[in-house]
Structure formats: C-alpha cells, structure tokens
C-alpha cells in the first residue's frame, strides 16, 4: 500500500471512530434513560455533555494542531476515550456518567479532527470527503442494526460502552502511515483574525442553528418511536437505513449544488426537514411506515444541508481563515440540540420538541439566505 493510500485509510478510520458515538446517539440515550431511570431532560443532558467536550476539544485543536505531534496526540486521546467508555459501563451514578461522557466527547472529537485534517492535506479533497461521510454513515448504520440485536439484549447499557471501546481498534492497522503533522495546513489552523466579513459570521451562526435544530429531531427519534409502541429492533433498522439517506444527501449536494446554487440548496434542506417533522408529528400506533419515511427525510436533510452550509461558508470566506470555525460551530449546535430537545419534550411533549426543531431550522435557513443576499450587494 502506498503511503498516500495508507494516510487516507488511517484518516477514514479515525473519522469512523470519532463519529461512532453520534451515529448511535439515539440508541445510547434510550439505553441510558432506561438503565438509570432518567427523565427526558436528564437524558438530553447526556448528549449535550458529550458535545460540550467535543466543542472544547475542537476549539483547542485550532491552537495545538500546528505545534503538537499528531501521532502522540492520537495515541493519548484514543487511550483516554477508551478508558472513558469503560467508565461509562461501570458508572453507578448519573454524575459519574456525565463526567465520563465529557471526557469521551473531547477524546473522540480530537480523533475526528485529526482525521479530517489528514484528509484535507491530500489531493482530491472533494472525493475523499464524500467517501469519508459515506463510510461514517455506513459504519454507523451497521452499528444501529447490530447493537440492538447483539449487544443490548445480552449486555444492556454497559455493553454499549464496551462496544465503543472495541471500535477504537479500527484506528490501529494503518497507524504507521499517520503523519506527525501537516505543515501545509498550519496557516489555516493558526489564523486568528476575522477577515471574512459579517456574512461569514452570519453563516456560522446559521450553521449552529441548523445543526442544533436537526439534532433536536435526531437525538430523540428513537424515543419518539418507542413512545408510539414500535419494536426496538424495528426502530434500529429504520435508523440504520436512514443513515443511507444521509449519504445520499451528501453525495447529491456534492454533485448537484453547483448546478442549483446556494439558495436552492438551503431551501431543499429546509423543506425536506419540514416534511420529516410532519411525518413525526402525525405518528400513531399503526403508522410505522410514516416513522420510517420521517427518519429517512430527516437524515437526508442533515446530509444535504450540513455540507451545503459549510461549503457556502468556505465560498464567501475568501481567505480561508474563518472556515475552520465551522467545526466548533457544528459542535455548539450538537451541544444545544439534545438539551433543548429534552427541555421541550419534558415541558410540552414530543410535539413541542418537533415544533421547536422546525422553528430553529427555519431561522437558520432564513439567516443563511440573508447572508448570501447581503454578500451579493
């Protein structure tokens, strides 16, 4: 295997490991709620705590990546994240679980960030990032199918932590190809000045809102299905299949955005998400098909809209110095989403949660279009 292919394989592996927790988030939150007898609000805080650690780690990476050996940092954070997953399986208290989740969030975010930076330093970035998204979703889908059948019935909540620990082994086979640093990218990571204008900052805020609203729906979709009496294995299968629609959304955006333009891309993402919310809002005990359609539409919206917003930020950030902030922007949205979902569901039920998600995504799309129009003037 050539060194370039080896670097790409290791980058894919790190990205898969770093994204694994988010991909199984609905299952993890549901299992944690049942295991610890948590309220909806407490359950939402688990997801938010993970992404607080994620966001802090990605913000710190903005400063350390140009100066620290990536190989050593990967070994350290992979070990730390694995130990945190072991602790989640052994945790006997809610506060202990939150602490371990926070550490895991920072660790897996670092792995994900290093993998992303490695891909960014290779040729054919667009194609490689497309495969990166696809592999993350395919592997996440496999987990959503297998964990409810092979792990949860036999090992319960503790088994999820051990499973995530085992996934970390994927980062080892191609580790020898990993570079210690990517000097050609440090000028992007070391940027500290705002040079992109107010439109880019508006787009970053829109990205926070968009991913927050989307995560509100995704993080509790398993609970919505459980609330309507659907079987756990059937829900897991639907969630796995829906990740394929996230891949389809990303690839559709990658190949079609140049033809349809930025505004129409955002409108497609928004309308698709509103259709998903309509499906969830009208569920009943005999409408499993509608639940499946809603999950697929929601993930298509995420897959289509997220890269679209990041690409728009990059397009209007002519110096390339602010686009790096899209990573913590996504993290902040992921922090806010589960907490807002838990609060809304606890206060007014799942219907209120879905309405809140639609309002936030609508605001995000509107703000992004306003930023685009402002930049054209």
mmCIF file of C-alpha atoms in Angstrom:
data_model
loop_
_atom_site.group_PDB
_atom_site.id
_atom_site.type_symbol
_atom_site.label_atom_id
_atom_site.label_comp_id
_atom_site.label_asym_id
_atom_site.label_seq_id
_atom_site.Cartn_x
_atom_site.Cartn_y
_atom_site.Cartn_z
ATOM 1 C CA UNK A 1 0.000 0.000 0.000
ATOM 2 C CA UNK A 2 1.342 3.447 -0.925
ATOM 3 C CA UNK A 3 1.890 5.999 1.837
ATOM 4 C CA UNK A 4 -0.849 8.266 0.478
ATOM 5 C CA UNK A 5 -3.398 5.441 0.497
ATOM 6 C CA UNK A 6 -2.247 4.471 3.987
ATOM 7 C CA UNK A 7 -2.734 8.024 5.261
ATOM 8 C CA UNK A 8 -6.190 8.093 3.696
ATOM 9 C CA UNK A 9 -7.122 4.740 5.249
ATOM 10 C CA UNK A 10 -5.994 5.928 8.713
ATOM 11 C CA UNK A 11 -7.884 9.194 8.264
ATOM 12 C CA UNK A 12 -11.050 7.261 7.379
ATOM 13 C CA UNK A 13 -10.552 5.008 10.407
ATOM 14 C CA UNK A 14 -10.105 7.950 12.784
ATOM 15 C CA UNK A 15 -13.195 9.637 11.347
ATOM 16 C CA UNK A 16 -15.285 6.467 11.769
ATOM 17 C CA UNK A 17 -14.142 6.071 15.375
ATOM 18 C CA UNK A 18 -14.715 9.766 16.124
ATOM 19 C CA UNK A 19 -18.228 9.754 14.622
ATOM 20 C CA UNK A 20 -19.393 6.447 16.128
ATOM 21 C CA UNK A 21 -20.959 7.910 19.280
ATOM 22 C CA UNK A 22 -23.004 10.495 17.381
ATOM 23 C CA UNK A 23 -24.258 7.847 14.963
ATOM 24 C CA UNK A 24 -25.583 5.670 17.789
ATOM 25 C CA UNK A 25 -26.731 8.623 19.908
ATOM 26 C CA UNK A 26 -30.463 7.728 19.746
ATOM 27 C CA UNK A 27 -29.766 4.175 20.964
ATOM 28 C CA UNK A 28 -27.326 5.340 23.625
ATOM 29 C CA UNK A 29 -29.703 7.934 25.060
ATOM 30 C CA UNK A 30 -32.580 5.466 25.111
ATOM 31 C CA UNK A 31 -30.480 2.793 26.845
ATOM 32 C CA UNK A 32 -29.127 5.309 29.371
ATOM 33 C CA UNK A 33 -32.625 6.566 30.185
ATOM 34 C CA UNK A 34 -33.866 3.046 30.851
ATOM 35 C CA UNK A 35 -30.742 1.976 32.778
ATOM 36 C CA UNK A 36 -30.617 4.983 35.124
ATOM 37 C CA UNK A 37 -34.388 5.712 35.130
ATOM 38 C CA UNK A 38 -33.753 9.245 33.900
ATOM 39 C CA UNK A 39 -36.186 11.978 32.970
ATOM 40 C CA UNK A 40 -36.306 13.272 29.399
ATOM 41 C CA UNK A 41 -34.375 16.387 30.449
ATOM 42 C CA UNK A 42 -31.611 14.372 32.144
ATOM 43 C CA UNK A 43 -31.350 12.159 29.082
ATOM 44 C CA UNK A 44 -30.894 15.182 26.852
ATOM 45 C CA UNK A 45 -28.054 16.444 29.044
ATOM 46 C CA UNK A 46 -26.042 13.293 28.281
ATOM 47 C CA UNK A 47 -25.854 14.157 24.601
ATOM 48 C CA UNK A 48 -25.150 17.803 25.381
ATOM 49 C CA UNK A 49 -22.342 16.887 27.799
ATOM 50 C CA UNK A 50 -20.661 14.769 25.144
ATOM 51 C CA UNK A 51 -20.749 17.646 22.692
ATOM 52 C CA UNK A 52 -19.536 20.170 25.280
ATOM 53 C CA UNK A 53 -16.376 18.071 25.462
ATOM 54 C CA UNK A 54 -16.402 17.800 21.672
ATOM 55 C CA UNK A 55 -16.661 21.562 21.181
ATOM 56 C CA UNK A 56 -13.984 22.430 23.726
ATOM 57 C CA UNK A 57 -11.613 19.931 22.119
ATOM 58 C CA UNK A 58 -12.205 21.245 18.594
ATOM 59 C CA UNK A 59 -11.680 24.832 19.718
ATOM 60 C CA UNK A 60 -8.408 23.862 21.411
ATOM 61 C CA UNK A 61 -7.323 21.994 18.272
ATOM 62 C CA UNK A 62 -7.423 25.344 16.479
ATOM 63 C CA UNK A 63 -4.308 26.227 18.538
ATOM 64 C CA UNK A 64 -2.428 22.969 19.190
ATOM 65 C CA UNK A 65 -2.567 21.219 15.800
ATOM 66 C CA UNK A 66 0.241 23.310 14.207
ATOM 67 C CA UNK A 67 2.600 22.526 17.091
ATOM 68 C CA UNK A 68 1.852 19.073 18.576
ATOM 69 C CA UNK A 69 2.783 15.661 17.170
ATOM 70 C CA UNK A 70 -0.470 14.219 15.775
ATOM 71 C CA UNK A 71 0.656 10.624 16.337
ATOM 72 C CA UNK A 72 1.273 11.152 20.044
ATOM 73 C CA UNK A 73 -1.978 13.071 20.468
ATOM 74 C CA UNK A 74 -3.903 10.311 18.689
ATOM 75 C CA UNK A 75 -2.467 7.610 20.957
ATOM 76 C CA UNK A 76 -3.238 9.700 24.047
ATOM 77 C CA UNK A 77 -6.814 10.599 23.111
ATOM 78 C CA UNK A 78 -7.645 7.110 21.802
ATOM 79 C CA UNK A 79 -6.497 5.649 25.124
ATOM 80 C CA UNK A 80 -8.320 8.306 27.139
ATOM 81 C CA UNK A 81 -11.523 7.882 25.154
ATOM 82 C CA UNK A 82 -11.390 4.097 25.543
ATOM 83 C CA UNK A 83 -10.941 4.391 29.317
ATOM 84 C CA UNK A 84 -13.861 6.844 29.446
ATOM 85 C CA UNK A 85 -16.059 4.308 27.636
ATOM 86 C CA UNK A 86 -15.067 1.635 30.161
ATOM 87 C CA UNK A 87 -16.019 4.021 32.956
ATOM 88 C CA UNK A 88 -19.446 4.677 31.411
ATOM 89 C CA UNK A 89 -20.106 0.946 31.524
ATOM 90 C CA UNK A 90 -19.121 0.807 35.204
ATOM 91 C CA UNK A 91 -20.718 4.092 36.287
ATOM 92 C CA UNK A 92 -23.204 3.706 39.116
ATOM 93 C CA UNK A 93 -24.325 7.336 39.231
ATOM 94 C CA UNK A 94 -25.683 9.872 36.771
ATOM 95 C CA UNK A 95 -22.962 12.427 37.607
ATOM 96 C CA UNK A 96 -20.238 9.834 37.080
ATOM 97 C CA UNK A 97 -21.735 9.006 33.692
ATOM 98 C CA UNK A 98 -21.763 12.687 32.685
ATOM 99 C CA UNK A 99 -18.098 13.076 33.666
ATOM 100 C CA UNK A 100 -17.053 10.071 31.576
ATOM 101 C CA UNK A 101 -19.174 11.243 28.652
ATOM 102 C CA UNK A 102 -17.499 14.679 28.794
ATOM 103 C CA UNK A 103 -14.031 13.095 28.616
ATOM 104 C CA UNK A 104 -15.120 10.797 25.807
ATOM 105 C CA UNK A 105 -16.517 13.752 23.872
ATOM 106 C CA UNK A 106 -13.206 15.588 23.959
ATOM 107 C CA UNK A 107 -11.239 12.474 23.079
ATOM 108 C CA UNK A 108 -13.332 11.378 20.115
ATOM 109 C CA UNK A 109 -13.559 14.941 18.811
ATOM 110 C CA UNK A 110 -9.766 15.118 18.727
ATOM 111 C CA UNK A 111 -9.585 11.866 16.755
ATOM 112 C CA UNK A 112 -12.235 13.133 14.363
ATOM 113 C CA UNK A 113 -10.441 16.457 13.925
ATOM 114 C CA UNK A 114 -7.094 14.829 13.186
ATOM 115 C CA UNK A 115 -8.717 12.517 10.641
ATOM 116 C CA UNK A 116 -10.420 15.460 8.954
ATOM 117 C CA UNK A 117 -7.179 17.458 8.834
ATOM 118 C CA UNK A 118 -5.334 14.475 7.325
ATOM 119 C CA UNK A 119 -7.887 14.221 4.519
ATOM 120 C CA UNK A 120 -7.669 17.965 3.934
ATOM 121 C CA UNK A 121 -3.940 17.636 3.280
ATOM 122 C CA UNK A 122 -4.378 15.076 0.490
ATOM 123 C CA UNK A 123 -5.296 15.541 -3.191
ATOM 124 C CA UNK A 124 -8.897 15.046 -4.368
ATOM 125 C CA UNK A 125 -10.412 16.554 -1.237
ATOM 126 C CA UNK A 126 -13.995 16.608 -2.528
ATOM 127 C CA UNK A 127 -13.977 12.922 -3.464
ATOM 128 C CA UNK A 128 -12.218 11.894 -0.247
ATOM 129 C CA UNK A 129 -14.590 13.849 1.961
ATOM 130 C CA UNK A 130 -17.505 12.268 0.121
ATOM 131 C CA UNK A 131 -16.160 8.820 0.899
ATOM 132 C CA UNK A 132 -15.467 9.891 4.474
ATOM 133 C CA UNK A 133 -19.115 10.851 5.018
ATOM 134 C CA UNK A 134 -20.290 7.674 3.306
ATOM 135 C CA UNK A 135 -18.083 5.375 5.384
ATOM 136 C CA UNK A 136 -19.106 7.074 8.627
ATOM 137 C CA UNK A 137 -22.776 6.611 7.804
ATOM 138 C CA UNK A 138 -22.373 3.030 6.542
ATOM 139 C CA UNK A 139 -20.490 2.009 9.674
ATOM 140 C CA UNK A 140 -22.984 3.889 11.840
ATOM 141 C CA UNK A 141 -25.812 2.058 10.102
ATOM 142 C CA UNK A 142 -24.152 -1.279 10.789
ATOM 143 C CA UNK A 143 -23.930 -0.354 14.475
ATOM 144 C CA UNK A 144 -27.583 0.677 14.639
ATOM 145 C CA UNK A 145 -28.602 -2.677 13.180
ATOM 146 C CA UNK A 146 -26.242 -4.879 15.190
ATOM 147 C CA UNK A 147 -26.202 -3.268 18.641
ATOM 148 C CA UNK A 148 -29.946 -3.702 19.404
ATOM 149 C CA UNK A 149 -29.671 -7.374 18.385
ATOM 150 C CA UNK A 150 -26.214 -8.479 19.546
ATOM 151 C CA UNK A 151 -25.358 -6.157 22.442
ATOM 152 C CA UNK A 152 -28.343 -4.566 24.212
ATOM 153 C CA UNK A 153 -30.378 -7.759 24.843
ATOM 154 C CA UNK A 154 -27.362 -9.586 26.319
ATOM 155 C CA UNK A 155 -25.190 -6.896 27.919
ATOM 156 C CA UNK A 156 -27.550 -3.946 28.347
ATOM 157 C CA UNK A 157 -26.358 -0.357 28.651
ATOM 158 C CA UNK A 158 -22.864 -1.410 29.801
ATOM 159 C CA UNK A 159 -22.382 -3.255 26.542
ATOM 160 C CA UNK A 160 -22.640 -0.042 24.522
ATOM 161 C CA UNK A 161 -19.597 1.443 26.255
ATOM 162 C CA UNK A 162 -17.576 -1.728 25.679
ATOM 163 C CA UNK A 163 -18.674 -1.796 22.035
ATOM 164 C CA UNK A 164 -17.456 1.783 21.524
ATOM 165 C CA UNK A 165 -14.157 0.847 23.164
ATOM 166 C CA UNK A 166 -13.743 -2.043 20.718
ATOM 167 C CA UNK A 167 -14.457 0.238 17.757
ATOM 168 C CA UNK A 168 -11.291 2.157 18.642
ATOM 169 C CA UNK A 169 -9.271 -0.825 17.420
ATOM 170 C CA UNK A 170 -10.104 0.283 13.861
ATOM 171 C CA UNK A 171 -7.581 3.114 14.216
ATOM 172 C CA UNK A 172 -4.640 0.746 14.727
ATOM 173 C CA UNK A 173 -3.974 -1.168 11.447
ATOM 174 C CA UNK A 174 -2.923 1.887 9.416
ATOM 175 C CA UNK A 175 -1.416 3.916 12.251
ATOM 176 C CA UNK A 176 2.106 3.522 10.866
ATOM 177 C CA UNK A 177 1.149 5.686 7.863
ATOM 178 C CA UNK A 178 -0.023 8.587 10.004
ATOM 179 C CA UNK A 179 1.938 11.860 9.605
ATOM 180 C CA UNK A 180 3.210 13.651 12.694
ATOM 181 C CA UNK A 181 1.925 16.955 11.343
ATOM 182 C CA UNK A 182 0.692 18.654 8.167
ATOM 183 C CA UNK A 183 2.781 21.762 7.740
ATOM 184 C CA UNK A 184 0.957 22.788 4.592
ATOM 185 C CA UNK A 185 -2.247 23.272 6.606
ATOM 186 C CA UNK A 186 -0.929 25.114 9.634
ATOM 187 C CA UNK A 187 -1.588 28.530 8.129
ATOM 188 C CA UNK A 188 -5.311 27.743 8.294
ATOM 189 C CA UNK A 189 -5.175 26.492 11.858
ATOM 190 C CA UNK A 190 -3.141 29.393 13.152
ATOM 191 C CA UNK A 191 -5.437 32.070 11.772
ATOM 192 C CA UNK A 192 -6.727 34.391 14.482
ATOM 193 C CA UNK A 193 -8.143 37.372 12.670
ATOM 194 C CA UNK A 194 -11.679 37.958 11.410
ATOM 195 C CA UNK A 195 -11.303 38.742 7.740
ATOM 196 C CA UNK A 196 -14.361 37.171 6.169
ATOM 197 C CA UNK A 197 -16.892 39.947 6.791
ATOM 198 C CA UNK A 198 -20.206 39.849 8.572
ATOM 199 C CA UNK A 199 -21.761 37.475 6.038
ATOM 200 C CA UNK A 200 -19.432 34.630 7.068
ATOM 201 C CA UNK A 201 -20.190 35.204 10.753
ATOM 202 C CA UNK A 202 -23.903 35.130 9.936
ATOM 203 C CA UNK A 203 -23.381 31.848 8.116
ATOM 204 C CA UNK A 204 -21.527 30.405 11.110
ATOM 205 C CA UNK A 205 -24.456 31.344 13.369
ATOM 206 C CA UNK A 206 -26.809 29.783 10.822
ATOM 207 C CA UNK A 207 -24.703 26.607 10.934
ATOM 208 C CA UNK A 208 -25.022 26.483 14.730
ATOM 209 C CA UNK A 209 -28.800 26.892 14.486
ATOM 210 C CA UNK A 210 -29.200 24.414 11.623
ATOM 211 C CA UNK A 211 -27.322 21.591 13.311
ATOM 212 C CA UNK A 212 -29.000 22.354 16.638
ATOM 213 C CA UNK A 213 -32.465 22.034 15.092
ATOM 214 C CA UNK A 214 -31.565 18.902 13.155
ATOM 215 C CA UNK A 215 -30.021 17.303 16.257
ATOM 216 C CA UNK A 216 -33.191 18.001 18.269
ATOM 217 C CA UNK A 217 -35.070 15.657 15.949
ATOM 218 C CA UNK A 218 -32.282 13.071 15.522
ATOM 219 C CA UNK A 219 -31.284 12.682 19.171
ATOM 220 C CA UNK A 220 -34.802 11.740 20.320
ATOM 221 C CA UNK A 221 -36.127 9.954 17.228
ATOM 222 C CA UNK A 222 -35.669 6.586 18.979
ATOM 223 C CA UNK A 223 -37.715 7.840 21.946
ATOM 224 C CA UNK A 224 -40.418 9.087 19.578
ATOM 225 C CA UNK A 225 -40.663 5.620 18.041
ATOM 226 C CA UNK A 226 -40.653 3.944 21.459
ATOM 227 C CA UNK A 227 -43.374 6.353 22.641
ATOM 228 C CA UNK A 228 -45.625 5.081 19.859
ATOM 229 C CA UNK A 229 -45.018 1.446 20.716
ATOM 230 C CA UNK A 230 -42.717 0.402 17.878
ATOM 231 C CA UNK A 231 -40.355 -2.539 18.420
ATOM 232 C CA UNK A 232 -36.750 -1.652 19.359
ATOM 233 C CA UNK A 233 -35.258 -3.850 16.625
ATOM 234 C CA UNK A 234 -37.541 -2.251 14.013
ATOM 235 C CA UNK A 235 -36.557 1.238 15.187
ATOM 236 C CA UNK A 236 -32.875 0.314 14.989
ATOM 237 C CA UNK A 237 -33.307 -0.975 11.444
ATOM 238 C CA UNK A 238 -35.065 2.230 10.382
ATOM 239 C CA UNK A 239 -32.340 4.386 11.916
ATOM 240 C CA UNK A 240 -29.688 2.329 10.132
ATOM 241 C CA UNK A 241 -31.440 2.619 6.776
ATOM 242 C CA UNK A 242 -31.972 6.344 7.319
ATOM 243 C CA UNK A 243 -28.198 6.877 7.552
ATOM 244 C CA UNK A 244 -28.029 5.752 3.945
ATOM 245 C CA UNK A 245 -30.201 8.736 3.109
ATOM 246 C CA UNK A 246 -27.660 10.971 4.861
ATOM 247 C CA UNK A 247 -25.045 9.604 2.468
ATOM 248 C CA UNK A 248 -27.397 10.157 -0.468
ATOM 249 C CA UNK A 249 -27.978 13.720 0.705
ATOM 250 C CA UNK A 250 -24.266 14.480 0.958
ATOM 251 C CA UNK A 251 -23.481 12.998 -2.447
ATOM 252 C CA UNK A 252 -26.455 14.790 -4.005
ATOM 253 C CA UNK A 253 -25.221 18.085 -2.585
ATOM 254 C CA UNK A 254 -21.662 17.420 -3.726
ATOM 255 C CA UNK A 255 -22.650 16.711 -7.322
ATOM 256 C CA UNK A 256 -25.715 18.963 -7.644
ATOM 257 C CA UNK A 257 -25.037 22.123 -5.618
ATOM 258 C CA UNK A 258 -23.003 23.764 -8.379
ATOM 259 C CA UNK A 259 -25.961 23.406 -10.740
ATOM 260 C CA UNK A 260 -28.772 24.606 -8.477
ATOM 261 C CA UNK A 261 -26.979 27.307 -6.471
ATOM 262 C CA UNK A 262 -26.623 28.064 -2.769
ATOM 263 C CA UNK A 263 -30.115 29.363 -2.016
ATOM 264 C CA UNK A 264 -31.953 26.459 -3.621
ATOM 265 C CA UNK A 265 -29.653 24.005 -1.821
ATOM 266 C CA UNK A 266 -30.649 25.523 1.516
ATOM 267 C CA UNK A 267 -34.335 25.513 0.608
ATOM 268 C CA UNK A 268 -34.181 21.824 -0.347
ATOM 269 C CA UNK A 269 -32.577 21.000 3.013
ATOM 270 C CA UNK A 270 -35.193 23.036 4.887
ATOM 271 C CA UNK A 271 -38.246 21.694 3.043
ATOM 272 C CA UNK A 272 -37.028 18.096 3.410
ATOM 273 C CA UNK A 273 -36.644 18.584 7.162
ATOM 274 C CA UNK A 274 -40.112 20.118 7.494
ATOM 275 C CA UNK A 275 -41.533 17.085 5.662
ATOM 276 C CA UNK A 276 -39.756 14.822 8.168
ATOM 277 C CA UNK A 277 -41.249 16.759 11.084
ATOM 278 C CA UNK A 278 -44.704 16.458 9.500
ATOM 279 C CA UNK A 279 -44.260 12.675 9.426
ATOM 280 C CA UNK A 280 -43.160 12.521 13.075
ATOM 281 C CA UNK A 281 -45.948 14.867 14.182
ATOM 282 C CA UNK A 282 -48.653 12.652 12.671
ATOM 283 C CA UNK A 283 -47.477 9.320 14.053
ATOM 284 C CA UNK A 284 -49.752 6.759 15.654
ATOM 285 C CA UNK A 285 -49.515 3.135 16.736
ATOM 286 C CA UNK A 286 -50.254 1.945 13.185
ATOM 287 C CA UNK A 287 -48.091 4.390 11.235
ATOM 288 C CA UNK A 288 -44.635 2.798 11.389
ATOM 289 C CA UNK A 289 -44.120 3.460 7.682
ATOM 290 C CA UNK A 290 -44.594 7.180 8.322
ATOM 291 C CA UNK A 291 -41.980 6.987 11.094
ATOM 292 C CA UNK A 292 -39.545 5.325 8.683
ATOM 293 C CA UNK A 293 -40.158 7.958 5.992
ATOM 294 C CA UNK A 294 -39.651 10.739 8.551
ATOM 295 C CA UNK A 295 -36.334 9.299 9.753
ATOM 296 C CA UNK A 296 -35.060 8.966 6.183
ATOM 297 C CA UNK A 297 -36.101 12.505 5.252
ATOM 298 C CA UNK A 298 -34.519 13.932 8.411
ATOM 299 C CA UNK A 299 -31.196 12.287 7.662
ATOM 300 C CA UNK A 300 -31.325 13.321 4.005
ATOM 301 C CA UNK A 301 -31.783 16.908 5.220
ATOM 302 C CA UNK A 302 -28.767 16.628 7.512
ATOM 303 C CA UNK A 303 -26.642 15.039 4.799
ATOM 304 C CA UNK A 304 -27.662 17.634 2.221
ATOM 305 C CA UNK A 305 -27.806 20.788 4.343
ATOM 306 C CA UNK A 306 -24.724 20.411 6.526
ATOM 307 C CA UNK A 307 -22.112 20.212 3.739
ATOM 308 C CA UNK A 308 -24.045 22.877 1.847
ATOM 309 C CA UNK A 309 -23.697 25.363 4.709
ATOM 310 C CA UNK A 310 -20.027 24.526 5.255
ATOM 311 C CA UNK A 311 -19.358 24.922 1.528
ATOM 312 C CA UNK A 312 -21.153 28.297 1.487
ATOM 313 C CA UNK A 313 -19.021 29.468 4.422
ATOM 314 C CA UNK A 314 -15.889 28.437 2.538
ATOM 315 C CA UNK A 315 -17.124 30.128 -0.642
ATOM 316 C CA UNK A 316 -17.590 33.539 0.981
ATOM 317 C CA UNK A 317 -14.546 33.286 3.253
ATOM 318 C CA UNK A 318 -12.114 34.301 0.504
ATOM 319 C CA UNK A 319 -9.001 33.999 2.701
ATOM 320 C CA UNK A 320 -9.897 30.581 4.118
ATOM 321 C CA UNK A 321 -9.225 31.759 7.677
ATOM 322 C CA UNK A 322 -12.719 31.522 9.142
ATOM 323 C CA UNK A 323 -13.940 28.289 7.579
ATOM 324 C CA UNK A 324 -12.080 26.294 10.255
ATOM 325 C CA UNK A 325 -14.634 27.641 12.749
ATOM 326 C CA UNK A 326 -17.330 25.521 11.104
ATOM 327 C CA UNK A 327 -16.099 22.565 13.197
ATOM 328 C CA UNK A 328 -16.827 24.093 16.627
ATOM 329 C CA UNK A 329 -19.973 25.678 15.151
ATOM 330 C CA UNK A 330 -21.290 22.193 14.450
ATOM 331 C CA UNK A 331 -20.200 21.142 17.942
ATOM 332 C CA UNK A 332 -22.069 24.023 19.573
ATOM 333 C CA UNK A 333 -25.187 23.083 17.615
ATOM 334 C CA UNK A 334 -24.799 19.492 18.784
ATOM 335 C CA UNK A 335 -24.496 20.686 22.401
ATOM 336 C CA UNK A 336 -27.644 22.791 22.223
ATOM 337 C CA UNK A 337 -29.775 20.272 20.321
ATOM 338 C CA UNK A 338 -30.201 17.402 22.824
ATOM 339 C CA UNK A 339 -30.614 19.784 25.789
ATOM 340 C CA UNK A 340 -33.283 21.812 24.004
ATOM 341 C CA UNK A 341 -34.959 18.601 22.867
ATOM 342 C CA UNK A 342 -35.091 17.243 26.413
ATOM 343 C CA UNK A 343 -36.403 20.506 27.822
ATOM 344 C CA UNK A 344 -39.089 20.881 25.160
ATOM 345 C CA UNK A 345 -40.192 17.243 25.412
ATOM 346 C CA UNK A 346 -40.313 17.422 29.210
ATOM 347 C CA UNK A 347 -42.327 20.661 29.165
ATOM 348 C CA UNK A 348 -44.766 20.058 26.321
ATOM 349 C CA UNK A 349 -44.224 16.566 24.960
ATOM 350 C CA UNK A 350 -42.683 15.407 21.711
ATOM 351 C CA UNK A 351 -44.982 17.660 19.663
ATOM 352 C CA UNK A 352 -43.431 20.763 21.275
ATOM 353 C CA UNK A 353 -39.982 19.347 20.607
ATOM 354 C CA UNK A 354 -40.747 18.912 16.901
ATOM 355 C CA UNK A 355 -42.188 22.420 16.604
ATOM 356 C CA UNK A 356 -39.062 23.861 18.241
ATOM 357 C CA UNK A 357 -36.837 21.924 15.829
ATOM 358 C CA UNK A 358 -38.753 23.298 12.847
ATOM 359 C CA UNK A 359 -38.596 26.864 14.136
ATOM 360 C CA UNK A 360 -34.826 26.723 14.697
ATOM 361 C CA UNK A 361 -34.054 25.170 11.298
ATOM 362 C CA UNK A 362 -36.345 27.713 9.620
ATOM 363 C CA UNK A 363 -34.445 30.522 11.353
ATOM 364 C CA UNK A 364 -31.126 29.010 10.248
ATOM 365 C CA UNK A 365 -32.148 28.779 6.600
ATOM 366 C CA UNK A 366 -33.517 32.341 6.652
ATOM 367 C CA UNK A 367 -30.329 33.730 8.226
ATOM 368 C CA UNK A 368 -28.113 31.903 5.736
ATOM 369 C CA UNK A 369 -30.102 33.197 2.757
ATOM 370 C CA UNK A 370 -29.955 36.707 4.218
ATOM 371 C CA UNK A 371 -26.159 36.400 4.498
ATOM 372 C CA UNK A 372 -25.921 35.257 0.872
ATOM 373 C CA UNK A 373 -28.080 38.140 -0.330
ATOM 374 C CA UNK A 374 -26.064 40.602 1.758
ATOM 375 C CA UNK A 375 -22.835 39.376 0.221
ATOM 376 C CA UNK A 376 -24.218 39.881 -3.303
ATOM 377 C CA UNK A 377 -24.964 43.558 -2.709
#
